[in-house]
Short mmCIF file of C-alpha atoms and ligand atoms in Angstrom, two decimals:
data_model
loop_
_atom_site.label_atom_id
_atom_site.label_comp_id
_atom_site.label_asym_id
_atom_site.label_seq_id
_atom_site.Cartn_x
_atom_site.Cartn_y
_atom_site.Cartn_z
CA UNK A 20 -25.10 22.95 -30.03
CA UNK A 21 -23.86 20.60 -27.32
CA UNK A 22 -22.67 22.04 -24.08
CA UNK A 23 -20.12 20.35 -21.91
CA UNK A 24 -21.38 20.42 -18.35
CA UNK A 25 -18.81 21.44 -15.74
CA UNK A 26 -17.34 18.66 -13.67
CA UNK A 27 -19.43 18.08 -10.56
CA UNK A 28 -17.24 17.52 -7.51
CA UNK A 29 -18.46 14.79 -5.17
CA UNK A 30 -20.10 16.06 -2.01
CA UNK A 31 -18.65 15.15 1.36
CA UNK A 32 -21.67 12.86 1.96
CA UNK A 33 -21.05 11.00 -1.29
CA UNK A 34 -17.36 10.60 -0.47
CA UNK A 35 -18.28 9.27 2.98
CA UNK A 36 -20.76 6.81 1.43
CA UNK A 37 -18.10 5.57 -1.03
CA UNK A 38 -15.56 5.15 1.79
CA UNK A 39 -18.21 3.18 3.71
CA UNK A 40 -18.77 0.96 0.69
CA UNK A 41 -15.05 0.18 0.36
CA UNK A 42 -14.76 -0.37 4.11
CA UNK A 43 -17.67 -2.84 4.05
CA UNK A 44 -16.18 -4.59 1.01
CA UNK A 45 -12.92 -5.11 2.95
CA UNK A 46 -14.65 -6.23 6.13
CA UNK A 47 -17.01 -8.64 4.31
CA UNK A 48 -14.44 -9.79 1.70
CA UNK A 49 -16.90 -9.04 -1.12
CA UNK A 50 -15.58 -7.06 -4.04
CA UNK A 51 -17.52 -4.11 -5.48
CA UNK A 52 -17.68 -2.32 -8.87
CA UNK A 53 -15.17 0.44 -9.55
CA UNK A 54 -16.22 3.86 -8.26
CA UNK A 55 -15.40 5.40 -11.65
CA UNK A 56 -18.12 3.25 -13.24
CA UNK A 57 -20.64 5.32 -11.27
CA UNK A 58 -18.63 8.55 -10.97
CA UNK A 59 -16.51 8.78 -14.16
CA UNK A 60 -15.23 12.23 -13.23
CA UNK A 61 -13.70 11.13 -9.90
CA UNK A 62 -10.26 12.73 -9.75
CA UNK A 63 -7.16 11.79 -7.79
CA UNK A 64 -7.54 14.59 -5.22
CA UNK A 65 -11.11 13.46 -4.44
CA UNK A 66 -9.96 9.86 -4.34
CA UNK A 67 -7.42 10.72 -1.61
CA UNK A 68 -10.25 12.36 0.37
CA UNK A 69 -12.20 9.08 0.11
CA UNK A 70 -9.05 7.23 1.25
CA UNK A 71 -8.77 9.56 4.26
CA UNK A 72 -12.41 8.87 5.18
CA UNK A 73 -11.70 5.14 4.85
CA UNK A 74 -8.85 5.02 7.38
CA UNK A 75 -10.89 7.25 9.71
CA UNK A 76 -13.49 4.44 9.74
CA UNK A 77 -10.77 2.00 10.82
CA UNK A 78 -9.69 4.45 13.50
CA UNK A 79 -13.27 4.53 14.80
CA UNK A 80 -13.07 0.73 15.06
CA UNK A 81 -10.06 1.19 17.36
CA UNK A 82 -7.24 0.75 14.84
CA UNK A 83 -5.06 3.85 14.62
CA UNK A 84 -2.73 4.83 11.81
CA UNK A 85 0.70 3.18 12.14
CA UNK A 86 2.28 4.42 8.92
CA UNK A 87 1.98 4.73 5.18
CA UNK A 88 2.70 2.68 2.10
CA UNK A 89 3.91 3.67 -1.30
CA UNK A 90 2.60 1.70 -4.26
CA UNK A 91 3.29 1.46 -7.97
CA UNK A 92 6.92 2.49 -7.44
CA UNK A 93 8.36 -0.24 -9.70
CA UNK A 94 7.89 -0.86 -13.41
CA UNK A 95 6.80 -4.47 -12.72
CA UNK A 96 3.98 -3.32 -10.44
CA UNK A 97 2.83 -0.57 -12.79
CA UNK A 98 2.67 -2.97 -15.72
CA UNK A 99 0.81 -5.60 -13.69
CA UNK A 100 -2.14 -3.31 -12.89
CA UNK A 101 -1.92 -0.86 -15.80
CA UNK A 102 -1.58 2.24 -13.60
CA UNK A 103 1.68 4.10 -14.09
CA UNK A 104 1.92 6.58 -11.22
CA UNK A 105 3.25 6.11 -7.69
CA UNK A 106 0.47 6.32 -5.12
CA UNK A 107 0.29 6.12 -1.35
CA UNK A 108 -2.00 4.54 1.21
CA UNK A 109 -2.52 4.41 4.96
CA UNK A 110 -1.46 1.55 7.24
CA UNK A 111 -3.57 0.90 10.33
CA UNK A 112 -2.72 -1.31 13.31
CA UNK A 113 -5.06 -4.15 12.32
CA UNK A 114 -3.12 -4.60 9.06
CA UNK A 115 0.08 -5.85 10.67
CA UNK A 116 0.64 -9.60 10.77
CA UNK A 117 3.50 -10.80 12.99
CA UNK A 118 6.54 -12.34 11.28
CA UNK A 119 5.68 -16.06 11.11
CA UNK A 120 1.98 -15.28 11.72
CA UNK A 121 -1.22 -16.24 9.93
CA UNK A 122 -3.39 -14.59 7.31
CA UNK A 123 -7.00 -15.74 6.91
CA UNK A 124 -7.81 -16.30 3.25
CA UNK A 125 -11.59 -16.10 3.84
CA UNK A 126 -11.20 -12.51 5.05
CA UNK A 127 -9.94 -11.42 1.62
CA UNK A 128 -11.42 -10.95 -1.85
CA UNK A 129 -8.41 -12.07 -3.96
CA UNK A 130 -5.22 -11.48 -1.99
CA UNK A 131 -1.79 -11.14 -3.59
CA UNK A 132 1.63 -10.79 -1.98
CA UNK A 133 4.69 -8.77 -2.98
CA UNK A 134 8.25 -8.34 -1.64
CA UNK A 135 9.11 -4.96 -0.17
CA UNK A 136 11.49 -3.09 2.12
CA UNK A 137 10.19 -0.96 4.97
CA UNK A 138 11.47 2.09 6.85
CA UNK A 139 10.85 2.74 10.53
CA UNK A 140 10.92 6.45 11.26
CA UNK A 141 12.68 8.00 14.24
CA UNK A 142 11.52 11.55 13.52
CA UNK A 143 8.44 13.37 12.25
CA UNK A 144 8.53 14.61 8.65
CA UNK A 145 6.13 17.43 7.88
CA UNK A 146 7.68 18.87 4.72
CA UNK A 147 8.60 17.65 1.24
CA UNK A 148 12.14 16.24 1.36
CA UNK A 149 14.67 14.81 -1.08
CA UNK A 150 15.89 11.22 -0.68
CA UNK A 151 19.03 11.99 1.38
CA UNK A 152 17.21 14.36 3.72
CA UNK A 153 14.27 11.96 4.13
CA UNK A 154 16.67 9.15 5.09
CA UNK A 155 17.94 11.19 8.06
CA UNK A 156 14.52 10.61 9.68
CA UNK A 157 14.84 6.81 9.28
CA UNK A 158 15.80 4.82 12.37
CA UNK A 159 15.81 1.35 10.84
CA UNK A 160 15.23 -0.61 7.66
CA UNK A 161 13.76 -4.11 7.41
CA UNK A 162 12.43 -6.51 4.79
CA UNK A 163 8.67 -6.75 4.39
CA UNK A 164 5.85 -8.54 2.63
CA UNK A 165 2.76 -6.65 1.61
CA UNK A 166 -0.55 -8.44 1.12
CA UNK A 167 -2.68 -6.40 -1.25
CA UNK A 168 -6.35 -7.10 -1.90
CA UNK A 169 -8.19 -4.78 -4.24
CA UNK A 170 -11.77 -4.34 -3.15
CA UNK A 171 -12.75 -4.03 -6.82
CA UNK A 172 -14.04 -6.93 -8.89
CA UNK A 173 -11.35 -8.84 -10.79
CA UNK A 174 -8.58 -6.69 -9.23
CA UNK A 175 -9.19 -4.09 -11.97
CA UNK A 176 -9.18 -0.34 -11.42
CA UNK A 177 -8.14 3.08 -12.68
CA UNK A 178 -5.75 5.44 -10.84
CA UNK A 179 -8.51 7.27 -8.86
CA UNK A 180 -10.22 3.95 -8.02
CA UNK A 181 -7.10 2.42 -6.49
CA UNK A 182 -6.24 5.60 -4.59
CA UNK A 183 -9.73 5.66 -3.03
CA UNK A 184 -9.31 1.97 -2.12
CA UNK A 185 -6.29 2.80 0.05
CA UNK A 186 -3.87 1.63 -2.64
CA UNK A 187 -5.21 -1.95 -2.32
CA UNK A 188 -3.53 -2.33 1.08
CA UNK A 189 -4.69 -5.23 3.19
CA UNK A 190 -1.92 -6.53 5.48
CA UNK A 191 1.85 -6.34 5.93
CA UNK A 192 4.56 -8.35 7.64
CA UNK A 193 7.82 -6.80 8.83
CA UNK A 194 11.04 -8.79 9.15
CA UNK A 195 12.55 -8.89 12.62
CA UNK A 196 16.10 -7.99 11.47
CA UNK A 197 16.40 -4.21 11.86
CA UNK A 198 19.40 -2.47 10.31
CA UNK A 199 20.44 1.16 10.57
CA UNK A 200 19.90 3.04 7.29
CA UNK A 201 23.64 3.63 6.94
CA UNK A 202 24.61 0.02 7.74
CA UNK A 203 23.89 -1.22 4.24
CA UNK A 204 23.68 0.07 0.70
CA UNK A 205 19.96 0.19 -0.09
CA UNK A 206 20.57 0.95 -3.77
CA UNK A 207 20.74 -2.66 -4.93
CA UNK A 208 19.68 -5.33 -2.43
CA UNK A 209 18.79 -8.67 -3.95
CA UNK A 210 15.28 -9.86 -2.99
CA UNK A 211 13.70 -13.30 -3.37
CA UNK A 212 10.12 -14.30 -2.53
CA UNK A 213 9.26 -17.97 -2.00
CA UNK A 214 5.90 -19.71 -1.80
CA UNK A 215 6.04 -23.18 -0.27
CA UNK A 216 9.81 -23.25 -0.67
CA UNK A 217 9.76 -22.39 -4.36
CA UNK A 218 11.15 -19.06 -5.54
CA UNK A 219 8.29 -17.23 -7.29
CA UNK A 220 9.82 -13.76 -7.70
CA UNK A 221 13.33 -12.35 -7.62
CA UNK A 222 14.25 -8.70 -7.85
CA UNK A 223 16.26 -5.85 -6.47
CA UNK A 224 15.58 -2.83 -4.30
CA UNK A 225 16.84 -0.86 -7.31
CA UNK A 226 13.47 -1.59 -8.96
CA UNK A 227 11.80 0.70 -6.39
CA UNK A 228 12.13 4.10 -8.09
CA UNK A 229 15.83 3.23 -8.63
CA UNK A 230 16.38 3.52 -4.86
CA UNK A 231 13.85 2.99 -2.03
CA UNK A 232 14.90 6.34 -0.49
CA UNK A 233 13.31 7.98 -3.53
CA UNK A 234 10.04 6.31 -2.62
CA UNK A 235 10.19 7.75 0.90
CA UNK A 236 10.99 11.17 -0.57
CA UNK A 237 8.06 10.91 -3.01
CA UNK A 238 5.80 10.06 -0.06
CA UNK A 239 6.90 13.19 1.83
CA UNK A 240 6.06 15.27 -1.25
CA UNK A 241 2.62 13.65 -1.70
CA UNK A 242 1.71 13.98 1.99
CA UNK A 243 2.90 17.58 2.27
CA UNK A 244 0.72 18.48 -0.73
CA UNK A 245 -2.28 17.05 1.16
CA UNK A 246 -1.36 18.84 4.41
CA UNK A 247 -0.41 15.53 6.08
CA UNK A 248 2.80 14.37 7.74
CA UNK A 249 4.75 11.33 8.88
CA UNK A 250 5.34 10.70 12.58
CA UNK A 251 8.23 9.22 14.56
CA UNK A 252 7.42 5.52 14.95
CA UNK A 253 5.62 5.29 11.60
CA UNK A 254 6.23 2.33 9.29
CA UNK A 255 6.70 3.18 5.60
CA UNK A 256 6.48 0.46 2.95
CA UNK A 257 8.50 1.52 -0.09
CA UNK A 258 6.50 -0.48 -2.67
CA UNK A 259 6.71 -3.88 -4.32
CA UNK A 260 9.96 -4.63 -6.14
CA UNK A 261 8.30 -7.27 -8.37
CA UNK A 262 4.83 -8.10 -9.62
CA UNK A 263 2.51 -9.47 -6.91
CA UNK A 264 1.64 -13.19 -6.69
CA UNK A 265 -1.89 -14.55 -5.93
CA UNK A 266 -2.23 -16.37 -2.60
CA UNK A 267 -4.02 -19.62 -1.80
CA UNK A 268 -4.99 -21.45 1.37
CA UNK A 269 -2.03 -23.31 2.86
CA UNK A 270 0.63 -21.14 1.24
CA UNK A 271 3.75 -20.45 3.27
CA UNK A 272 5.32 -17.23 1.99
CA UNK A 273 8.80 -15.98 2.73
CA UNK A 274 10.86 -13.04 1.52
CA UNK A 275 14.64 -12.85 1.82
CA UNK A 276 16.47 -9.58 1.26
CA UNK A 277 20.27 -9.17 1.20
CA UNK A 278 21.44 -7.96 4.59
CA UNK A 279 17.89 -7.79 5.98
CA UNK A 280 17.13 -11.42 6.76
CA UNK A 281 13.68 -12.81 6.07
CA UNK A 282 10.00 -12.44 6.91
CA UNK A 283 7.13 -14.84 6.38
CA UNK A 284 3.54 -15.86 7.05
CA UNK A 285 1.12 -18.72 6.44
CA UNK A 286 -2.29 -18.49 4.74
CA UNK A 287 -5.07 -20.36 6.60
C1 LIG B 313 -1.90 -1.27 -6.05
C2 LIG B 313 -0.96 -1.24 -4.87
C3 LIG B 313 0.46 -1.25 -5.30
C4 LIG B 313 2.86 -1.66 -4.63
O1 LIG B 313 3.67 -1.99 -3.76
O2 LIG B 313 3.18 -1.38 -5.78
C5 LIG B 313 1.43 -1.61 -4.25
C6 LIG B 313 -2.10 -2.68 -6.55
O3 LIG B 313 -1.17 -3.27 -7.11
O4 LIG B 313 -3.21 -3.19 -6.40
O5 LIG B 313 1.14 -1.88 -3.10
MG1 LIG B 314 2.86 -2.81 -2.06
#
């Protein structure tokens, strides 16, 4: 008779070692095998604990948390990576690139870029909220580009893998046009992303869970379930509206969003 052994949770030491491995992979720009290859029973809750340990390592380096990102909030993104559930990640200060700034290709494994919208919070949120309620904490909205860079080989992962890897987050650029959340209708803003002057993706904010406010609301639910909260001043990226595009040295990337101006960066 075969017995099924009970699932062994990872110890805190193992989680810390895995966070260290992902941290080193990001800092050395060398991809690593998926965690689930070694720990097939890794679950999403444990993966978020690894993610928490990962941003604590960045904090120890002197880079505090500046916000959160939502990921896999559009059909195009889910299909691209084969993971079909919205996830969240942490944003630390070292991840922000100034509008018009530079990204160093050599510091990445296989970077990709995607068009997003971002919220800047004026109030703390420490409870699960619906979209309309969550929007009352938003001070401003802007366009954004997110540079993602999975630390896993070939940009391939399962849901727990990508959660542990801080939802593939690498860098982000915020547009300098800030609009009040009630100054424009966020439900259907046209978005275009250009690389070297050529449009490579077009989409709409409607692709982000049908309305980006729903992404913010989903984040409040996920964080509250983990005993975490959002703070006044935090940046929240709502998630890519289109599939992400691979970057190369010399690329000049720009996003334009209806009513929100543009944001861009150069890859060196
Ligand atoms: C996961 C991160 C997804 C988004 O906006 O959907 C994400 C990935 O695609 O590697 O940032
Ligand atoms: Mg993203």
